Amino acid sequence: MRSLHRSSALALLVALPLAASAHTGVDGGMHHGFAAGFLHPLTGADHLAAMVAVGLWSALTARRAWPDLLWAPLGFAVMLLVGALVGLAGVQLPAVEPMIAASLLVLGLLVATQRRLPALAAASLVGAFAVFHGVAHGQELAGESGAALTLAGMLAATVLLHVAGIAIGWALRHGHRWAPRLAGAAVAVFGVALLGGLA
């Protein structure tokens, strides 16, 4: 049974970078309501990879399940919401897309190296990147009605993706040590590719 769980986790890990292109949204754009908000992070490979990578990194580097496992995912989710509200308010931040791409590079390297950081530093690092992910979402919703429900759905999907990353990372903590390193490297390369596309 343990082998089956690890194989499933490995399959999810390998498929992670192969999701749809960044910011495609539902039907090519951002629609509104809880369901649309929930689906949006699942249809952009940049957000999907970042959110799963945060959970994966947390699980791989946590010294104990509680509370170490939750600092980085909580920091990401909270600051994603802050960023989304900033974007909704029409505030413009510079270099949003490059920072999202940079987040993939950094998170991928953290997963690949399994670098352990103090809890507050981990939450602050991923939280800083999450602001830019949130701003990108919020700007797509600016001036639209039903934004609160859409944001609620987006936040729910974010938490679910963190949980998925944590589950995969926890399953791989004591075996298949090459698999998370390979997945981290793939996410980092994805980030480099996005940065190259923006140049």
JSON list of C-alpha atoms in Angstrom, two decimals, residues 23-41 43 88 136-154:
[
{"chain": "A", "resi": 23, "resn": "HIS", "atom": "CA", "xyz": [-3.00, 32.69, -16.62]},
{"chain": "A", "resi": 24, "resn": "THR", "atom": "CA", "xyz": [-5.29, 30.95, -19.06]},
{"chain": "A", "resi": 25, "resn": "GLY", "atom": "CA", "xyz": [-8.21, 31.16, -16.66]},
{"chain": "A", "resi": 26, "resn": "VAL", "atom": "CA", "xyz": [-11.49, 29.49, -17.39]},
{"chain": "A", "resi": 27, "resn": "ASP", "atom": "CA", "xyz": [-12.25, 29.61, -21.12]},
{"chain": "A", "resi": 28, "resn": "GLY", "atom": "CA", "xyz": [-9.32, 31.98, -21.61]},
{"chain": "A", "resi": 29, "resn": "GLY", "atom": "CA", "xyz": [-10.46, 34.60, -19.11]},
{"chain": "A", "resi": 30, "resn": "MET", "atom": "CA", "xyz": [-11.50, 35.22, -15.54]},
{"chain": "A", "resi": 31, "resn": "HIS", "atom": "CA", "xyz": [-15.17, 34.59, -14.86]},
{"chain": "A", "resi": 32, "resn": "HIS", "atom": "CA", "xyz": [-16.83, 35.14, -11.51]},
{"chain": "A", "resi": 33, "resn": "GLY", "atom": "CA", "xyz": [-18.26, 33.17, -8.64]},
{"chain": "A", "resi": 34, "resn": "PHE", "atom": "CA", "xyz": [-16.86, 30.65, -6.19]},
{"chain": "A", "resi": 35, "resn": "ALA", "atom": "CA", "xyz": [-16.47, 27.83, -8.74]},
{"chain": "A", "resi": 36, "resn": "ALA", "atom": "CA", "xyz": [-14.65, 30.05, -11.23]},
{"chain": "A", "resi": 37, "resn": "GLY", "atom": "CA", "xyz": [-12.36, 31.33, -8.50]},
{"chain": "A", "resi": 38, "resn": "PHE", "atom": "CA", "xyz": [-11.68, 27.78, -7.37]},
{"chain": "A", "resi": 39, "resn": "LEU", "atom": "CA", "xyz": [-10.79, 26.67, -10.89]},
{"chain": "A", "resi": 40, "resn": "HIS", "atom": "CA", "xyz": [-8.59, 29.64, -11.74]},
{"chain": "A", "resi": 41, "resn": "PRO", "atom": "CA", "xyz": [-5.43, 28.61, -9.83]},
{"chain": "A", "resi": 43, "resn": "THR", "atom": "CA", "xyz": [-5.72, 26.33, -14.84]},
{"chain": "A", "resi": 88, "resn": "LEU", "atom": "CA", "xyz": [-8.69, 44.56, -6.66]},
{"chain": "A", "resi": 136, "resn": "ALA", "atom": "CA", "xyz": [-2.18, 39.10, -10.72]},
{"chain": "A", "resi": 137, "resn": "HIS", "atom": "CA", "xyz": [-5.48, 37.50, -9.69]},
{"chain": "A", "resi": 138, "resn": "GLY", "atom": "CA", "xyz": [-6.89, 40.67, -8.14]},
{"chain": "A", "resi": 139, "resn": "GLN", "atom": "CA", "xyz": [-6.14, 42.81, -11.19]},
{"chain": "A", "resi": 140, "resn": "GLU", "atom": "CA", "xyz": [-8.17, 40.41, -13.33]},
{"chain": "A", "resi": 141, "resn": "LEU", "atom": "CA", "xyz": [-11.13, 40.99, -11.02]},
{"chain": "A", "resi": 142, "resn": "ALA", "atom": "CA", "xyz": [-10.79, 44.75, -10.53]},
{"chain": "A", "resi": 143, "resn": "GLY", "atom": "CA", "xyz": [-14.07, 46.57, -11.10]},
{"chain": "A", "resi": 144, "resn": "GLU", "atom": "CA", "xyz": [-16.08, 43.37, -11.46]},
{"chain": "A", "resi": 145, "resn": "SER", "atom": "CA", "xyz": [-19.02, 42.31, -9.31]},
{"chain": "A", "resi": 146, "resn": "GLY", "atom": "CA", "xyz": [-18.91, 39.07, -7.35]},
{"chain": "A", "resi": 147, "resn": "ALA", "atom": "CA", "xyz": [-15.20, 39.45, -6.62]},
{"chain": "A", "resi": 148, "resn": "ALA", "atom": "CA", "xyz": [-15.54, 38.34, -2.98]},
{"chain": "A", "resi": 149, "resn": "LEU", "atom": "CA", "xyz": [-16.96, 34.93, -3.94]},
{"chain": "A", "resi": 150, "resn": "THR", "atom": "CA", "xyz": [-14.35, 34.50, -6.65]},
{"chain": "A", "resi": 151, "resn": "LEU", "atom": "CA", "xyz": [-11.57, 35.30, -4.18]},
{"chain": "A", "resi": 152, "resn": "ALA", "atom": "CA", "xyz": [-13.05, 32.85, -1.68]},
{"chain": "A", "resi": 153, "resn": "GLY", "atom": "CA", "xyz": [-12.93, 30.11, -4.31]},
{"chain": "A", "resi": 154, "resn": "MET", "atom": "CA", "xyz": [-9.39, 31.04, -5.26]}
]
